[in-house]
Short mmCIF file of C-alpha atoms in Angstrom, two decimals:
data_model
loop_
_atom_site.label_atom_id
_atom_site.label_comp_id
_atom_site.label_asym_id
_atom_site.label_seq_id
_atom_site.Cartn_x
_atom_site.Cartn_y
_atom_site.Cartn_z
CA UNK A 49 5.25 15.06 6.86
CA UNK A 50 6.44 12.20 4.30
CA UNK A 51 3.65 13.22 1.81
CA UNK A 52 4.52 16.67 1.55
CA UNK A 53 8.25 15.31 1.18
CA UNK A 54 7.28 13.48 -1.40
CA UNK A 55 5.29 15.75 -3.55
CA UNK A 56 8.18 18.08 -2.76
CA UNK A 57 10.61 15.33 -4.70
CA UNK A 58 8.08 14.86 -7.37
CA UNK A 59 8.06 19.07 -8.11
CA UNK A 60 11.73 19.33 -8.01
CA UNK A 61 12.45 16.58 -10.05
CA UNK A 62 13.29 17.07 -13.79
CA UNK A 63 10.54 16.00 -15.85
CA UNK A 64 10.43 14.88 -19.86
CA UNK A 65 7.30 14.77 -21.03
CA UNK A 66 6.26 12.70 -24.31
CA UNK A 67 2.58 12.17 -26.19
CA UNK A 68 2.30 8.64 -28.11
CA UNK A 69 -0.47 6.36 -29.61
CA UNK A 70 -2.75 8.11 -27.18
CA UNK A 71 -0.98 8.22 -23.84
CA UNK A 72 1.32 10.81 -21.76
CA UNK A 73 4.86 9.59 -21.02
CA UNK A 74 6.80 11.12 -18.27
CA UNK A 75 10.34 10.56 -17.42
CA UNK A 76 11.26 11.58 -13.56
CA UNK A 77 14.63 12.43 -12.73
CA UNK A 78 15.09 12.85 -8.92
CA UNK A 79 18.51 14.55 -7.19
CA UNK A 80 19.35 11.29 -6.06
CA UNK A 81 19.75 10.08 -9.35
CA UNK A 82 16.55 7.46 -9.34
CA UNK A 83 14.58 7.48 -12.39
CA UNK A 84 10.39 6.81 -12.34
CA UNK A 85 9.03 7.09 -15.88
CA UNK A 86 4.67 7.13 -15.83
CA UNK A 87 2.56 6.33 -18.32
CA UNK A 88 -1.31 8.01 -18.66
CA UNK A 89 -4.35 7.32 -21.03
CA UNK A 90 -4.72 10.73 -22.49
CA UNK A 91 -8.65 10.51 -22.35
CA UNK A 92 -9.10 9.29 -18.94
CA UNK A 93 -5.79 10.47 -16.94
CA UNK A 94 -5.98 6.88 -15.55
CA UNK A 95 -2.38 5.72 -15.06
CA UNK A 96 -1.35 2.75 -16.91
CA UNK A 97 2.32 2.09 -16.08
CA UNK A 98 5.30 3.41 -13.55
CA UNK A 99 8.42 2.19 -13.47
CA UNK A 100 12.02 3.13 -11.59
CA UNK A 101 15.61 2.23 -12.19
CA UNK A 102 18.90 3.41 -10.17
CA UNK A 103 22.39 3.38 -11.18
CA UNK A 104 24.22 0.51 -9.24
CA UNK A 105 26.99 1.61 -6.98
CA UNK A 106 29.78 1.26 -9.94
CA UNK A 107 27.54 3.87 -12.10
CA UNK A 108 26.18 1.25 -14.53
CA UNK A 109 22.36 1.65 -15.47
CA UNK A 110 20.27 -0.65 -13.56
CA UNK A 111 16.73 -2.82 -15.22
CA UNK A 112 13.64 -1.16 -15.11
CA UNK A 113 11.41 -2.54 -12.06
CA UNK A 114 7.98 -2.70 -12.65
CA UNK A 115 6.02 -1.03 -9.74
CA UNK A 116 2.55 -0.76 -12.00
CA UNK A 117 1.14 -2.15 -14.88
CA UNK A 118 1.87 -5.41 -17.35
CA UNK A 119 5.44 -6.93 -16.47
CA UNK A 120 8.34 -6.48 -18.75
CA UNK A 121 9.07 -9.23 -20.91
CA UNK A 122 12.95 -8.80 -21.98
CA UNK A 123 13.01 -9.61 -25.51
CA UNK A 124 15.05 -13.01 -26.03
CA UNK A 125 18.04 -13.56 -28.18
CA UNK A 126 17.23 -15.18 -31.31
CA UNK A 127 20.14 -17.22 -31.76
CA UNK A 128 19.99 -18.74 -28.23
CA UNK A 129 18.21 -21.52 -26.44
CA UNK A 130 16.24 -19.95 -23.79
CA UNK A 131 14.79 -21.13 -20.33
CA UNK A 132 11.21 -19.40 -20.22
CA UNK A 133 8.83 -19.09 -17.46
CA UNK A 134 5.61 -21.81 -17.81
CA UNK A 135 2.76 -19.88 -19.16
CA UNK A 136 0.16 -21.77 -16.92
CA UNK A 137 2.81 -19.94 -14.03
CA UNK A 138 0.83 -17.35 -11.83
CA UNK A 139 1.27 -13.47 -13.44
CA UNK A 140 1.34 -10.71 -10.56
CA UNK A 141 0.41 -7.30 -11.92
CA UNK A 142 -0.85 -4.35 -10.03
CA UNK A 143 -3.26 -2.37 -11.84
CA UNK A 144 -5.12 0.61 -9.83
CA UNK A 145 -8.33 2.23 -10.10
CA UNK A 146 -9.34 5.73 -9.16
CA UNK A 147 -10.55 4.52 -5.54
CA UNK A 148 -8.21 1.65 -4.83
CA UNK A 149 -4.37 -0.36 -5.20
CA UNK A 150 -5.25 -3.30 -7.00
CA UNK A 151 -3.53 -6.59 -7.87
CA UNK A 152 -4.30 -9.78 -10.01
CA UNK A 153 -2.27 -12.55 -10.00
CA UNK A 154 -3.44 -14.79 -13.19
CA UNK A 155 -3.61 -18.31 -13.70
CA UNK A 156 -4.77 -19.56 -10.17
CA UNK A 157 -7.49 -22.21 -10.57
CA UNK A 158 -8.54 -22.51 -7.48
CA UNK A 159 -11.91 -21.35 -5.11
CA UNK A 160 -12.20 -18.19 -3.85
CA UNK A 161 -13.02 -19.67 -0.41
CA UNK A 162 -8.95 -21.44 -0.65
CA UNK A 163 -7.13 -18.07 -0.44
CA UNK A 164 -6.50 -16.01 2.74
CA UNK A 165 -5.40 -12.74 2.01
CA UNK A 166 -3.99 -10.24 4.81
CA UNK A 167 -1.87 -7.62 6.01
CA UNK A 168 0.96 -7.85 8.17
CA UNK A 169 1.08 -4.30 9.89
CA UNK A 170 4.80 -4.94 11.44
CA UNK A 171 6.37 -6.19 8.14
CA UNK A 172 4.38 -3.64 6.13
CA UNK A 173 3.39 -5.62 3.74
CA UNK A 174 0.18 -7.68 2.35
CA UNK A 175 0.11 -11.59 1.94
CA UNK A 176 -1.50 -14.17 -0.10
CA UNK A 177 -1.97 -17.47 1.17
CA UNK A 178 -3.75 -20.87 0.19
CA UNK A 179 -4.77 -23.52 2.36
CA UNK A 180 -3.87 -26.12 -0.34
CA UNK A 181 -0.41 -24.70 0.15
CA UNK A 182 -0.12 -24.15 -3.69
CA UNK A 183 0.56 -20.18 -3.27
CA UNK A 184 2.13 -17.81 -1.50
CA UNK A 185 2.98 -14.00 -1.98
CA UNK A 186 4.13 -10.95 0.08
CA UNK A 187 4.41 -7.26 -1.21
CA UNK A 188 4.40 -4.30 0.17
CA UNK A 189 2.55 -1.03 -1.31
CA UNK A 190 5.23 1.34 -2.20
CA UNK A 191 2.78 4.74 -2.29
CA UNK A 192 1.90 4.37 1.32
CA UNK A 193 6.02 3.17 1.65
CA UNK A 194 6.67 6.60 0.37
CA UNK A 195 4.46 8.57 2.39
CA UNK A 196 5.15 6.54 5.69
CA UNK A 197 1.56 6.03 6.02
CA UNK A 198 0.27 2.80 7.99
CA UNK A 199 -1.53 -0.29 6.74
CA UNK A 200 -4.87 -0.74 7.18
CA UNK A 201 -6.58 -4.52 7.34
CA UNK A 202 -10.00 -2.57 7.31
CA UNK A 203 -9.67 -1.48 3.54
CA UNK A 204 -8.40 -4.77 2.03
CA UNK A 205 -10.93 -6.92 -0.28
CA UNK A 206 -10.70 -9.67 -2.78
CA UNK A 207 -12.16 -11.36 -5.44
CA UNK A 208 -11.59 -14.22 -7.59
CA UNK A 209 -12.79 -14.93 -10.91
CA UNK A 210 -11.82 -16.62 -14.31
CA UNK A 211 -8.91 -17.87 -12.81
CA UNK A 212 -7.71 -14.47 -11.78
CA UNK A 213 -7.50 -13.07 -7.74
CA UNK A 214 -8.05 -9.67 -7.76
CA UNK A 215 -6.64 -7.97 -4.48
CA UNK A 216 -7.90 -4.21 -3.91
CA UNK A 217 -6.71 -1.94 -1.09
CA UNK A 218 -8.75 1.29 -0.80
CA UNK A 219 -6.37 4.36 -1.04
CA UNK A 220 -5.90 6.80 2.13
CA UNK A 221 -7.22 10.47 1.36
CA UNK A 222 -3.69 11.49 1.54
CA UNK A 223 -3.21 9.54 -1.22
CA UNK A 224 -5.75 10.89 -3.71
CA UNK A 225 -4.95 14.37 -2.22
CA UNK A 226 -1.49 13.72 -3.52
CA UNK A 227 -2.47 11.58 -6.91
CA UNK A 228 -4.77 14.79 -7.54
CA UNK A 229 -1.84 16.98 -7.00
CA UNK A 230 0.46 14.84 -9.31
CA UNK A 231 -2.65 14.87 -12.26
CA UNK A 232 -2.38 19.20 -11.66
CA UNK A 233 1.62 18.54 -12.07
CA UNK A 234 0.93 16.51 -15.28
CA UNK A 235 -0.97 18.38 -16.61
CA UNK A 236 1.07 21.15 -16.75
CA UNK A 237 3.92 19.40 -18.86
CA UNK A 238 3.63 20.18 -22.83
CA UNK A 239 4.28 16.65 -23.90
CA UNK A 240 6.24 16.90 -27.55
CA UNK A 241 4.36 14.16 -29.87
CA UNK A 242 5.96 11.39 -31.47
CA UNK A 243 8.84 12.29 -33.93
CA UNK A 244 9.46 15.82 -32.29
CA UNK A 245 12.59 15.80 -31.82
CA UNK A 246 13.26 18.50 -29.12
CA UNK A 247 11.88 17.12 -25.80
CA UNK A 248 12.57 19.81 -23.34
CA UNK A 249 13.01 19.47 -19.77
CA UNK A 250 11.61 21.17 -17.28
#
């Protein structure tokens, strides 16, 4: 089954781990060469970022891509003139809870009763819609992706407030089975603290 594959890929892979202003860093290496690196609050094991990058085909590192958590803002050059993003723009962040995916997109103004949100079963993938026209998103959920698990229209919600559409899909069990099996793997990794020098792998 794809779960089991890919808790099998998440056991075999090397792991760093690293503690720092009160959070667990991991750093996944898989065979295949992809990289995942996790972030955890210390007190609450609630995971606060993950992240993967591949080597392109000519070997060269590739950009972090944000899969949770606060987008990356690439630092600017000072010496340059640079085109920048509006601020009023909408922000799409996933952010999960124990229970559920969860998305907010910032910076939409508009009533709740505007936005259609739905899944798309054949496409795998969820999407946002307004009937003013003024937005439109599709993603797709990359845990149940992993674990070839289906969509289900049943355990999608959403809510909007201060500006801010918050889209929550409840997770499968096999899911939090395998997010409780991942904790028990975390757990496990002595994470060196800031300024230790000798991070082993294991």
């Amino acid at each position: 089954m794809a779960v089991k594959n890919w808790i099998d890929a998440l056991k075999s892979s090397q792991k760093t781990a690293l503690i720092h202003d009160g959070k667990k860093k991991i750093h996944y290496l898989f065979t295949d060469g992809k990289e995942m690196a996790e972030e955890y609050d210390l007190k609450t094991d609630e995971l606060i970022s993950r992240k993967w990058r591949q080597k392109s085909t000519l070997g060269v590192q590739g950009v972090w891509q944000v899969e949770v958590g606060e987008p990356l803002n690439l630092p600017a050059g000072l010496d340059c003139d640079v085109i920048k993003e509006n601020c009023s723009n909408p922000v799409f962040m996933r952010k999960d809870t124990k229970s559920s995916f969860q998305w907010r997109i910032r910076n939409l103004p508009y009533p709740k009763d505007v936005f259609s949100v739905s899944v798309e079963p054949s496409e795998r993938c969820i999407v946002i819609k307004t009937t003013n026209k003024k937005y439109y998103k599709k993603f797709s959920v990359p845990d149940l992706d992993r674990s070839e698990l289906p969509l289900d229209g049943s355990a999608l919600s959403y809510t909007h407030a201060n500006n801010t559409l918050i889209v929550s899909y409840l997770k499968p069990k096999e899911i939090l089975t395998l997010e409780q099996e991942l904790l028990k793997e975390v757990k496990k990794l002595k994470g060196a603290s800031e300024g230790d020098v000798d991070c082993k792998t294991q």
